Short mmCIF file of C-alpha atoms in Angstrom, two decimals:
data_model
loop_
_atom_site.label_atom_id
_atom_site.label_comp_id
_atom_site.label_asym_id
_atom_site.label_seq_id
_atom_site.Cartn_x
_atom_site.Cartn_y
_atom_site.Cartn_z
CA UNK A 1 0.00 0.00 0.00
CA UNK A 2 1.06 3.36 -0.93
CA UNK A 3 1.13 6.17 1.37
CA UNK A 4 -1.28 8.19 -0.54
CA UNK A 5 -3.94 5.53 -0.13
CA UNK A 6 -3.46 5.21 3.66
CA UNK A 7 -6.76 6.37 5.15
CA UNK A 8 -6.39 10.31 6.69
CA UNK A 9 -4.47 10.17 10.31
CA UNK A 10 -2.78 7.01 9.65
CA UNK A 11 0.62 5.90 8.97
CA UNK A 12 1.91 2.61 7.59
CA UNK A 13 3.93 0.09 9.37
CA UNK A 14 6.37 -1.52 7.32
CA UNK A 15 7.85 -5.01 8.38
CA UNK A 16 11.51 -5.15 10.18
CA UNK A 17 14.52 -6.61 7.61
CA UNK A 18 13.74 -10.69 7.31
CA UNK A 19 17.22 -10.85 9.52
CA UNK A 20 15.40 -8.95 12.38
CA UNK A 21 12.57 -10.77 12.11
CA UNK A 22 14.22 -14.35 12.28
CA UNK A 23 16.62 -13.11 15.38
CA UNK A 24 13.28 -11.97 16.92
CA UNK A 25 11.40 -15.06 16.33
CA UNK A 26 14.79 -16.93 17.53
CA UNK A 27 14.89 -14.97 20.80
CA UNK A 28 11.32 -15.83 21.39
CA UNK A 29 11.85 -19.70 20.86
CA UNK A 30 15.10 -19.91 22.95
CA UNK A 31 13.08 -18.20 25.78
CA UNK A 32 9.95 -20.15 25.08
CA UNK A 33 12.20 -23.58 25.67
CA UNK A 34 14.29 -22.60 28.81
CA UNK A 35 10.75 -21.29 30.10
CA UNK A 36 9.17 -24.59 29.97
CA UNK A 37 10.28 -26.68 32.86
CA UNK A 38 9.89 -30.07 30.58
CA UNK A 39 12.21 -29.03 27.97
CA UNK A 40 14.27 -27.85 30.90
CA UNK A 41 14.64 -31.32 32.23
CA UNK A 42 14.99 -32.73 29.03
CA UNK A 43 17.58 -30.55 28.03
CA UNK A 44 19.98 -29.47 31.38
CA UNK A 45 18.90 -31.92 34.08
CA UNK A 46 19.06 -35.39 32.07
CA UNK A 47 22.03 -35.03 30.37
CA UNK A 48 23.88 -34.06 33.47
CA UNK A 49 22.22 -37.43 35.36
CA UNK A 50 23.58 -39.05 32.37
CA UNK A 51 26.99 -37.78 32.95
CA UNK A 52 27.16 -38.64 36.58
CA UNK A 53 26.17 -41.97 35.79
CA UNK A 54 28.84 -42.49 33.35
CA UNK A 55 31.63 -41.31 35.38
CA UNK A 56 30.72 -42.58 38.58
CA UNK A 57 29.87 -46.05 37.24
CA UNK A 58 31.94 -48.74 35.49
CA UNK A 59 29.91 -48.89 32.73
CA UNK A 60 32.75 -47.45 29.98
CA UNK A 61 35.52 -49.21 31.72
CA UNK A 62 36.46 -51.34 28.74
CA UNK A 63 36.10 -48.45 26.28
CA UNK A 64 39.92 -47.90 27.13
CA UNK A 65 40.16 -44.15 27.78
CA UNK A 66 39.17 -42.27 31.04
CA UNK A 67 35.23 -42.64 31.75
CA UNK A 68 34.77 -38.77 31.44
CA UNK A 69 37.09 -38.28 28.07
CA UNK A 70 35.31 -40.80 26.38
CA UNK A 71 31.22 -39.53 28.30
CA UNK A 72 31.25 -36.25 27.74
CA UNK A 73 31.43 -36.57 23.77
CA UNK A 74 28.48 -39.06 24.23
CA UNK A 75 26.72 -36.95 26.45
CA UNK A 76 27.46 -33.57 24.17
CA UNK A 77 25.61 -35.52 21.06
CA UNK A 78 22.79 -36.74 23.44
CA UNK A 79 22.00 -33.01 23.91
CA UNK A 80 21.57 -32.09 20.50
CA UNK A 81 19.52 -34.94 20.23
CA UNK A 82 17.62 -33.55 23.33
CA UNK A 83 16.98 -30.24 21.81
CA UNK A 84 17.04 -30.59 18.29
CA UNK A 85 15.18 -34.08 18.07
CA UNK A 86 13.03 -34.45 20.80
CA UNK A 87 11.98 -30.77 22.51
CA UNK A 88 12.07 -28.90 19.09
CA UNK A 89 9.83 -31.32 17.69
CA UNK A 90 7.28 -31.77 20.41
CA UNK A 91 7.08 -27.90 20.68
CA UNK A 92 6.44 -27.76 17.00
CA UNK A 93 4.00 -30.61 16.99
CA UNK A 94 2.12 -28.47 19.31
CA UNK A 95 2.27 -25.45 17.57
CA UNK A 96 0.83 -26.86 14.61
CA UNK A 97 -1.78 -28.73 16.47
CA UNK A 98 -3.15 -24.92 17.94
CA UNK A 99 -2.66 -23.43 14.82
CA UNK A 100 0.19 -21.47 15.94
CA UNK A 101 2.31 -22.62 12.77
CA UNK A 102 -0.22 -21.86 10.27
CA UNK A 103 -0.94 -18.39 11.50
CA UNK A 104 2.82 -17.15 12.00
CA UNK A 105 3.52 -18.58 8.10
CA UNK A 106 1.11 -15.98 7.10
CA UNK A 107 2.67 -13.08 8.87
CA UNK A 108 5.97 -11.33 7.41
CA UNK A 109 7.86 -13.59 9.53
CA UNK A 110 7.10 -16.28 6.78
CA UNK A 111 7.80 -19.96 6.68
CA UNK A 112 11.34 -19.34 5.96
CA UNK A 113 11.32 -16.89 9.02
CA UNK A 114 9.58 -19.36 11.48
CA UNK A 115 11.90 -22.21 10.63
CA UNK A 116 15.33 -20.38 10.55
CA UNK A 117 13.95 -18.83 14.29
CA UNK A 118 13.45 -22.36 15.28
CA UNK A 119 17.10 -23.32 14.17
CA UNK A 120 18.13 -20.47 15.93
CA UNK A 121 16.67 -21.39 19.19
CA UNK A 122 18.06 -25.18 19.29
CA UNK A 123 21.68 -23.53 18.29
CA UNK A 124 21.51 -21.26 21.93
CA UNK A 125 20.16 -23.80 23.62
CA UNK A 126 22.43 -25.91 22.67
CA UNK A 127 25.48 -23.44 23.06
CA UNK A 128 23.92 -23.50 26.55
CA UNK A 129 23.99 -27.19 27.17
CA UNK A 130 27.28 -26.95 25.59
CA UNK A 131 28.84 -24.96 28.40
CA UNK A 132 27.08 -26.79 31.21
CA UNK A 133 28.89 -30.14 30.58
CA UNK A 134 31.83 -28.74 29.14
CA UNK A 135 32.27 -27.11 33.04
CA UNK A 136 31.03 -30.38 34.63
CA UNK A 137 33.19 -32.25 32.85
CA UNK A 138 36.03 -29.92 33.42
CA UNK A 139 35.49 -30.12 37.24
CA UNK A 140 35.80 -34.12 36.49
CA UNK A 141 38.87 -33.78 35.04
CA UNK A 142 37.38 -33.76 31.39
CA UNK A 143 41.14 -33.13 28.99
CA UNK A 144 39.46 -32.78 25.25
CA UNK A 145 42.02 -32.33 22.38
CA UNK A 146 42.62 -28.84 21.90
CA UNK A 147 42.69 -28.83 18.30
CA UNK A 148 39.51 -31.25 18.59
CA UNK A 149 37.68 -28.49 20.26
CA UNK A 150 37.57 -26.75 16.39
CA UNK A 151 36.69 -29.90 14.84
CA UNK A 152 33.96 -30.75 17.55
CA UNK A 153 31.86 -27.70 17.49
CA UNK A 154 30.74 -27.39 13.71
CA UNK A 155 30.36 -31.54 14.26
CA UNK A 156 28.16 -30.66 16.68
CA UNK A 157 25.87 -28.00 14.68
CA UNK A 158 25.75 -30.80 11.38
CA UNK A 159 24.76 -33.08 14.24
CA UNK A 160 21.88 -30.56 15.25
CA UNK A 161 20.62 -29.93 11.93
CA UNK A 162 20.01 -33.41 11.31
CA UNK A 163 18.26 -34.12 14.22
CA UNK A 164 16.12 -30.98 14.06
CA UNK A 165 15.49 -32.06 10.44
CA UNK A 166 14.30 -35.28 11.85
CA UNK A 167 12.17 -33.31 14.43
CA UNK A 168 10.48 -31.42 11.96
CA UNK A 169 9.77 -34.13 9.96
CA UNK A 170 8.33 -36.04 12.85
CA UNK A 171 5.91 -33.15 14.13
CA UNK A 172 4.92 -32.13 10.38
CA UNK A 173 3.49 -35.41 9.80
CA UNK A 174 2.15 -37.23 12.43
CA UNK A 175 -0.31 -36.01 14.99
CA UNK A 176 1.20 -33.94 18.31
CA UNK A 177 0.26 -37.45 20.26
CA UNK A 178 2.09 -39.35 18.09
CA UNK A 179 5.28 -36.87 17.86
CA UNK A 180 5.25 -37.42 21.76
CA UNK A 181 5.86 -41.13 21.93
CA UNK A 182 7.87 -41.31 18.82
CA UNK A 183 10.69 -38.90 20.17
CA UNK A 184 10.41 -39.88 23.67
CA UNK A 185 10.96 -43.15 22.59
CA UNK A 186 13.58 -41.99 20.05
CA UNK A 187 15.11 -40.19 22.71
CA UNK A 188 15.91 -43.25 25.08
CA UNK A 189 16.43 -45.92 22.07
CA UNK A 190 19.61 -43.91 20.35
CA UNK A 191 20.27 -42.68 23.37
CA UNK A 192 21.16 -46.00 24.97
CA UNK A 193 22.05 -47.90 21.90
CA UNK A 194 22.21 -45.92 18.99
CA UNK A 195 26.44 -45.35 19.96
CA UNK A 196 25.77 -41.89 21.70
CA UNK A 197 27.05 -43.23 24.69
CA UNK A 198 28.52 -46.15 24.11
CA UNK A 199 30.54 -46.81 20.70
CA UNK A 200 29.15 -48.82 18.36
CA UNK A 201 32.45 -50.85 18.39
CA UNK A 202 31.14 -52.19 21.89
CA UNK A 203 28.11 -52.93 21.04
CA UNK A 204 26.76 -56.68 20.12
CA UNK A 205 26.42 -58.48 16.58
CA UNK A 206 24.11 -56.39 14.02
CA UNK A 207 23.32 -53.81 16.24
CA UNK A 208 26.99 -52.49 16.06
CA UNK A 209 27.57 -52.50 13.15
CA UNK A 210 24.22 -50.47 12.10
CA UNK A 211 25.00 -48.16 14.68
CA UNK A 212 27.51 -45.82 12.51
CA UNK A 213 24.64 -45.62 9.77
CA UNK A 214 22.56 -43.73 12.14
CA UNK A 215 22.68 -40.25 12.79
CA UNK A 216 23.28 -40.82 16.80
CA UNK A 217 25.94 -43.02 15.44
CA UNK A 218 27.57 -40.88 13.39
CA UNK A 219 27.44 -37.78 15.55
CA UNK A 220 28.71 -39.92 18.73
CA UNK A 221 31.58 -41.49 16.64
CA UNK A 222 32.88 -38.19 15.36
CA UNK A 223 32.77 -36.15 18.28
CA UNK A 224 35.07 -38.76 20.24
CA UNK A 225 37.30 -38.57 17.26
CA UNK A 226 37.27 -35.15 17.63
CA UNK A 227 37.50 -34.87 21.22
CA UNK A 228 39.70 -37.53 22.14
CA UNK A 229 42.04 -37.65 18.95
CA UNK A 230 41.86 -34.67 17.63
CA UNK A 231 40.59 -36.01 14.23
CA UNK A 232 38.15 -35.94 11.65
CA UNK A 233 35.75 -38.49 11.25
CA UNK A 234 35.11 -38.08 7.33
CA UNK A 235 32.57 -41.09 7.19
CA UNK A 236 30.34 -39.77 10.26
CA UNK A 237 30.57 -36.46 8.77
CA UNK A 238 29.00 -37.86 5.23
CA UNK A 239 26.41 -40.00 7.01
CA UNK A 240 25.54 -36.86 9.40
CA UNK A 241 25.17 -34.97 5.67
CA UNK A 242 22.99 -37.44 4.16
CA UNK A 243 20.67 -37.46 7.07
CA UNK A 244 20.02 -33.47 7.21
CA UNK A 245 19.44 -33.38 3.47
CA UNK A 246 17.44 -36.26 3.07
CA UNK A 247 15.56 -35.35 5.85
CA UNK A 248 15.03 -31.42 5.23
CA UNK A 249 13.96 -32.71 1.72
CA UNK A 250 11.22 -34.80 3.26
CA UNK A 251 10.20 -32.66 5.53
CA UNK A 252 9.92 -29.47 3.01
CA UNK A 253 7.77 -31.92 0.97
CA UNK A 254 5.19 -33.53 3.74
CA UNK A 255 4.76 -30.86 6.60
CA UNK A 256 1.66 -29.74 6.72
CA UNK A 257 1.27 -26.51 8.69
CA UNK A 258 -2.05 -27.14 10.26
#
């Protein structure tokens, strides 16, 4: 609208720059996530139970490296699958069950806008979970290699954008029920055997070796690489790849926004 159609006495609002709008949008989600004492727990008070119990039991004695060098890379991965998998996609499940999704794509925030704002929020929470156990496991006596630290991190974010990928997919297609019990479920399943924790390696018959082929896999394999060896995994990296674009290209093609 032009301003010399604007009715007399008014003045006309033009929307923020699309960068504005997505940091908005993100600032909205992160607080919307650390707000909500469920996605709290799932995302700050698990994984650090997780840790304990790693280091304080002898359950990675035989992996052949101290019990908090080799748990907190398996702990790091769990929380991008907590945040990226599991509490990004219940949240948006939700949001698309109240119709929250379909009215913010018609705003100037956009589709584009609402999902790069999601993104946004599972990268600060997870630069928050991040720092959590990277002190915890410091105070533990946590050594990671320090060229590994470079490595790690964008391991990490390819790690995230799969699983938020997956997320999306997940909420976009099934009902908000549904998206509940799958990534709950999800959540505990790679967790405990899908070589987060423990490396595929030590894990029985076919189960080990499907384990690097997932994306829990993958992302647990290369951040010990990366952490303990100061290495690239360049296999874990491709399968990590494969899983974010086959699974943004499925979920660009089935989620529905309402």
């Amino acid at each position: 609208m032009s301003l010399t159609s604007a009715p007399l006495g008014t003045s006309i609002q033009t929307p923020a720059p699309l960068p504005v709008r997505i940091l908005r949008q993100g600032l909205y989600e992160t607080s919307t996530m650390l707000r909500n004492g469920e996605q709290l727990v799932l995302a700050v008070v698990m994984p650090l139970l997780a840790l304990f119990a790693l280091v304080f039991t002898p359950l990675l004695d035989n992996v052949g490296v101290a019990r908090v060098d080799v748990a907190v890379p398996g702990i790091l991965a769990l929380c991008a699958l907590s945040t990226a998998f599991t509490g990004q996609g219940i949240a948006t499940g939700f949001d698309r069950r109240y119709g929250v999704l379909r009215f913010l794509s018609t705003t100037p925030l956009g589709r584009l806008g609402l999902m790069c704002g999601k993104i946004l929020a599972v990268l600060a929470v997870l630069a928050l979970q991040v720092i959590i156990i990277g002190l915890c496991g410091a105070l533990m006596g946590w050594h990671p290699n320090g060229w590994g630290l470079l490595i790690g991190i964008p391991v990490l974010v390819l790690g995230a954008a799969a699983f938020t990928a997956l997320g999306l997919l997940v909420a976009g297609t099934v009902r908000p029920e549904a998206t509940l019990a799958i990534t709950n479920l999800l959540w505990i399943l790679l967790g405990a055997m899908g070589g987060m924790i423990v490396p595929g390696s030590h894990l029985p018959g076919l189960l080990g070796a499907m384990v690097p082929f997932l994306p829990s896999g993958a992302l647990g394999d290369a951040l010990r690489d990366a952490l303990l060896h100061g290495s690239l995994n360049v296999g874990a990296v491709v399968v990590l790849l494969l899983w974010t674009v086959g699974a943004g290209i499925a979920a660009a093609k089935w989620f529905k926004w309402n």
